[in-house]
């Protein structure tokens, strides 16, 4: 009676004297196009049978209708919270072929095997492949004569506890479509919890964790997972402690747990260790899971308010910082301070101090009041004096500048100091071991100090002079000096071979001179080199008032035709390229005073903008001609000037004045 295809169709049937009526027979139409059929029977008689010549036929009309619904490629297994693959529902005729003689709205439903106490629904049907929560779940879908198979449908389990569900599609009068699906729960993704969104270079982040999540976003891990911690660029390090001192060992473990607490790692921390402004994307990966990810912006040129309540410190109420060097946990600062002489007239006096930024025996930077632990004011140099440069050699501190001893010229001022400490090794003052003041040479002031290869003190004067002194007792040895007039030297550095490179101005042109202090004075005397841009016969007008080295490259910074200008030279003082940045005007930078290069090759220039400390950071591209710029102006009341810049790890330290007093500021890069 089922016309089952598993039973061989029959082609004959018997009648007999005892059973003149046959057993029941059935017929099933297997053509999808016929509209009628005539059923017939013929007789094959036995030898004793009565021969029948006629068997009445039966003509049957045939119609085609949908008899059932069918899911095509339904899921057999699902993961909690994960969208199934696409499947469809068809209306089918009695032969199982998709067919619908009219529009049918199939109701999509679900059921649970009994006995089950879980509430329905276990999940929801969707019309998109992401099972997006922004799309309303569907509860029905159409099939029609022209499209007896529906568009794609998807199912997502939203119960965290169900183990199976039966999906069904129903339409009155048709056999329902049905598919029983097993349900598992596994981790599908990783997530950073409370990751940093912004960091300062060299500053440890707050603690954050990584969790494994199931498809519903609940913390869950069916097994222990070793998550690899990575980053889009090598700009920092992960740590396992809150002060970022002990690097974490990759990977970090997420334990197996079905709770929302335990399937989370212990705290991790991140510190940017490269001077960069480009954001970094932190990631945590485990094969087969969606990665955890967090994009972190990196702050730069941020005022370090821990250096003082408003980002600055004024170690002396009146004066100006002209030289600045790192020394132990603090900074050596030098320049001049104002004092009253015997005639009650205010004069400049050479000033040297140690600013203890470690706050005594700690490194908390919490209290910088009274942080000047050692200071020296020179009252023995006549009318006025000041210090322009500092050289630290072990525990010895050399300073250089000028002193007015009452003659027609200013005098070289060179002193050697050692630090005085108390019984607890706390600095309390300075011992001056010797002082040299003279005016027998051409220069009026010392603009740089170094030691040569023979450990003699190299003194660079403001007329491009290079003199040698005995570093033990300050005795004069020799000098090398140009004879060209109109020379002004501003700053000097020593390169890796021991030569002194001097930056300055020669007859109104940017100029530099390389001097070997270990050699005899050359004959004829050397002349500072001027620089012609490619294709030009004219030297670059202006002055080079600062210099910095980067391997074999030399960078001169100064002013040319009213614009901030940086020249890049090779080791032979040949011009490689020029960066002309900006007009020196009140809205940008009024004065550019010093230059330094950070570990990433960025150019940092310090000076003044609108009577306030200003810092520019240039990130030159490969040609050095074009550059992007980061900048900041530090607003101190009533005004401020930055004369010097040094790098302290990833901190940028500026020295100059605020108002009428010595002033400093420190920033993160």
PDB file of N, CA and C in Angstrom, residues 66-71 89-92 99 104-107 143 148 168-172 174-178:
ATOM      1  N   UNK A  66       2.027  19.121  -4.724  1.00  0.00           N
ATOM      2  CA  UNK A  66       3.055  18.981  -3.688  1.00  0.00           C
ATOM      3  C   UNK A  66       2.500  18.108  -2.583  1.00  0.00           C
ATOM      4  N   UNK A  67       3.308  17.188  -2.110  1.00  0.00           N
ATOM      5  CA  UNK A  67       2.860  16.290  -1.046  1.00  0.00           C
ATOM      6  C   UNK A  67       3.673  16.441   0.235  1.00  0.00           C
ATOM      7  N   UNK A  68       4.863  17.051   0.140  1.00  0.00           N
ATOM      8  CA  UNK A  68       5.734  17.127   1.327  1.00  0.00           C
ATOM      9  C   UNK A  68       6.681  18.308   1.204  1.00  0.00           C
ATOM     10  N   UNK A  69       7.344  18.633   2.327  1.00  0.00           N
ATOM     11  CA  UNK A  69       8.424  19.614   2.386  1.00  0.00           C
ATOM     12  C   UNK A  69       9.724  18.891   2.687  1.00  0.00           C
ATOM     13  N   UNK A  70      10.820  19.470   2.232  1.00  0.00           N
ATOM     14  CA  UNK A  70      12.110  18.827   2.428  1.00  0.00           C
ATOM     15  C   UNK A  70      13.185  19.888   2.669  1.00  0.00           C
ATOM     16  N   UNK A  71      14.020  19.697   3.709  1.00  0.00           N
ATOM     17  CA  UNK A  71      15.215  20.519   3.903  1.00  0.00           C
ATOM     18  C   UNK A  71      16.328  19.985   2.998  1.00  0.00           C
ATOM     19  N   UNK A  89      14.586  24.987   1.803  1.00  0.00           N
ATOM     20  CA  UNK A  89      13.432  24.107   1.952  1.00  0.00           C
ATOM     21  C   UNK A  89      12.706  24.053   0.609  1.00  0.00           C
ATOM     22  N   UNK A  90      12.304  22.836   0.214  1.00  0.00           N
ATOM     23  CA  UNK A  90      11.593  22.653  -1.059  1.00  0.00           C
ATOM     24  C   UNK A  90      10.230  22.027  -0.805  1.00  0.00           C
ATOM     25  N   UNK A  91       9.284  22.403  -1.655  1.00  0.00           N
ATOM     26  CA  UNK A  91       8.048  21.627  -1.766  1.00  0.00           C
ATOM     27  C   UNK A  91       8.309  20.554  -2.811  1.00  0.00           C
ATOM     28  N   UNK A  92       7.922  19.314  -2.531  1.00  0.00           N
ATOM     29  CA  UNK A  92       8.208  18.216  -3.452  1.00  0.00           C
ATOM     30  C   UNK A  92       6.929  17.469  -3.785  1.00  0.00           C
ATOM     31  N   UNK A  99       8.461  20.795  -6.535  1.00  0.00           N
ATOM     32  CA  UNK A  99       7.266  21.182  -7.286  1.00  0.00           C
ATOM     33  C   UNK A  99       6.284  21.833  -6.321  1.00  0.00           C
ATOM     34  N   UNK A 104       3.313  28.702  -1.253  1.00  0.00           N
ATOM     35  CA  UNK A 104       3.194  28.114   0.077  1.00  0.00           C
ATOM     36  C   UNK A 104       4.138  28.847   1.027  1.00  0.00           C
ATOM     37  N   UNK A 105       3.618  29.376   2.108  1.00  0.00           N
ATOM     38  CA  UNK A 105       4.425  30.036   3.133  1.00  0.00           C
ATOM     39  C   UNK A 105       4.759  29.009   4.204  1.00  0.00           C
ATOM     40  N   UNK A 106       5.996  28.570   4.183  1.00  0.00           N
ATOM     41  CA  UNK A 106       6.433  27.506   5.084  1.00  0.00           C
ATOM     42  C   UNK A 106       6.817  28.119   6.428  1.00  0.00           C
ATOM     43  N   UNK A 107       6.231  27.655   7.488  1.00  0.00           N
ATOM     44  CA  UNK A 107       6.546  28.122   8.842  1.00  0.00           C
ATOM     45  C   UNK A 107       7.771  27.369   9.350  1.00  0.00           C
ATOM     46  N   UNK A 143       7.813  29.222  -0.895  1.00  0.00           N
ATOM     47  CA  UNK A 143       8.089  28.470  -2.106  1.00  0.00           C
ATOM     48  C   UNK A 143       6.920  28.726  -3.052  1.00  0.00           C
ATOM     49  N   UNK A 148      10.059  26.490  -6.536  1.00  0.00           N
ATOM     50  CA  UNK A 148       9.616  25.537  -5.509  1.00  0.00           C
ATOM     51  C   UNK A 148      10.657  25.292  -4.421  1.00  0.00           C
ATOM     52  N   UNK A 168      12.340  22.252  11.894  1.00  0.00           N
ATOM     53  CA  UNK A 168      11.233  21.787  11.057  1.00  0.00           C
ATOM     54  C   UNK A 168      10.632  22.941  10.273  1.00  0.00           C
ATOM     55  N   UNK A 169      10.047  22.557   9.121  1.00  0.00           N
ATOM     56  CA  UNK A 169       9.309  23.486   8.294  1.00  0.00           C
ATOM     57  C   UNK A 169       7.954  22.881   8.001  1.00  0.00           C
ATOM     58  N   UNK A 170       6.866  23.621   8.216  1.00  0.00           N
ATOM     59  CA  UNK A 170       5.522  23.051   8.094  1.00  0.00           C
ATOM     60  C   UNK A 170       4.632  23.888   7.195  1.00  0.00           C
ATOM     61  N   UNK A 171       3.716  23.168   6.506  1.00  0.00           N
ATOM     62  CA  UNK A 171       2.652  23.792   5.736  1.00  0.00           C
ATOM     63  C   UNK A 171       1.483  22.827   5.777  1.00  0.00           C
ATOM     64  N   UNK A 172       0.311  23.330   6.088  1.00  0.00           N
ATOM     65  CA  UNK A 172      -0.862  22.473   6.285  1.00  0.00           C
ATOM     66  C   UNK A 172      -1.099  21.586   5.065  1.00  0.00           C
ATOM     67  N   UNK A 174       0.913  19.197   4.016  1.00  0.00           N
ATOM     68  CA  UNK A 174       2.141  18.616   3.491  1.00  0.00           C
ATOM     69  C   UNK A 174       2.924  17.966   4.618  1.00  0.00           C
ATOM     70  N   UNK A 175       3.605  16.894   4.275  1.00  0.00           N
ATOM     71  CA  UNK A 175       4.512  16.285   5.248  1.00  0.00           C
ATOM     72  C   UNK A 175       5.616  17.291   5.590  1.00  0.00           C
ATOM     73  N   UNK A 176       5.901  17.477   6.887  1.00  0.00           N
ATOM     74  CA  UNK A 176       6.861  18.502   7.326  1.00  0.00           C
ATOM     75  C   UNK A 176       8.285  18.147   6.910  1.00  0.00           C
ATOM     76  N   UNK A 177       9.095  19.211   6.717  1.00  0.00           N
ATOM     77  CA  UNK A 177      10.544  19.047   6.601  1.00  0.00           C
ATOM     78  C   UNK A 177      11.116  18.975   8.012  1.00  0.00           C
ATOM     79  N   UNK A 178      12.158  18.172   8.188  1.00  0.00           N
ATOM     80  CA  UNK A 178      12.684  17.986   9.544  1.00  0.00           C
ATOM     81  C   UNK A 178      14.169  17.633   9.480  1.00  0.00           C
TER      82      UNK A 178
END
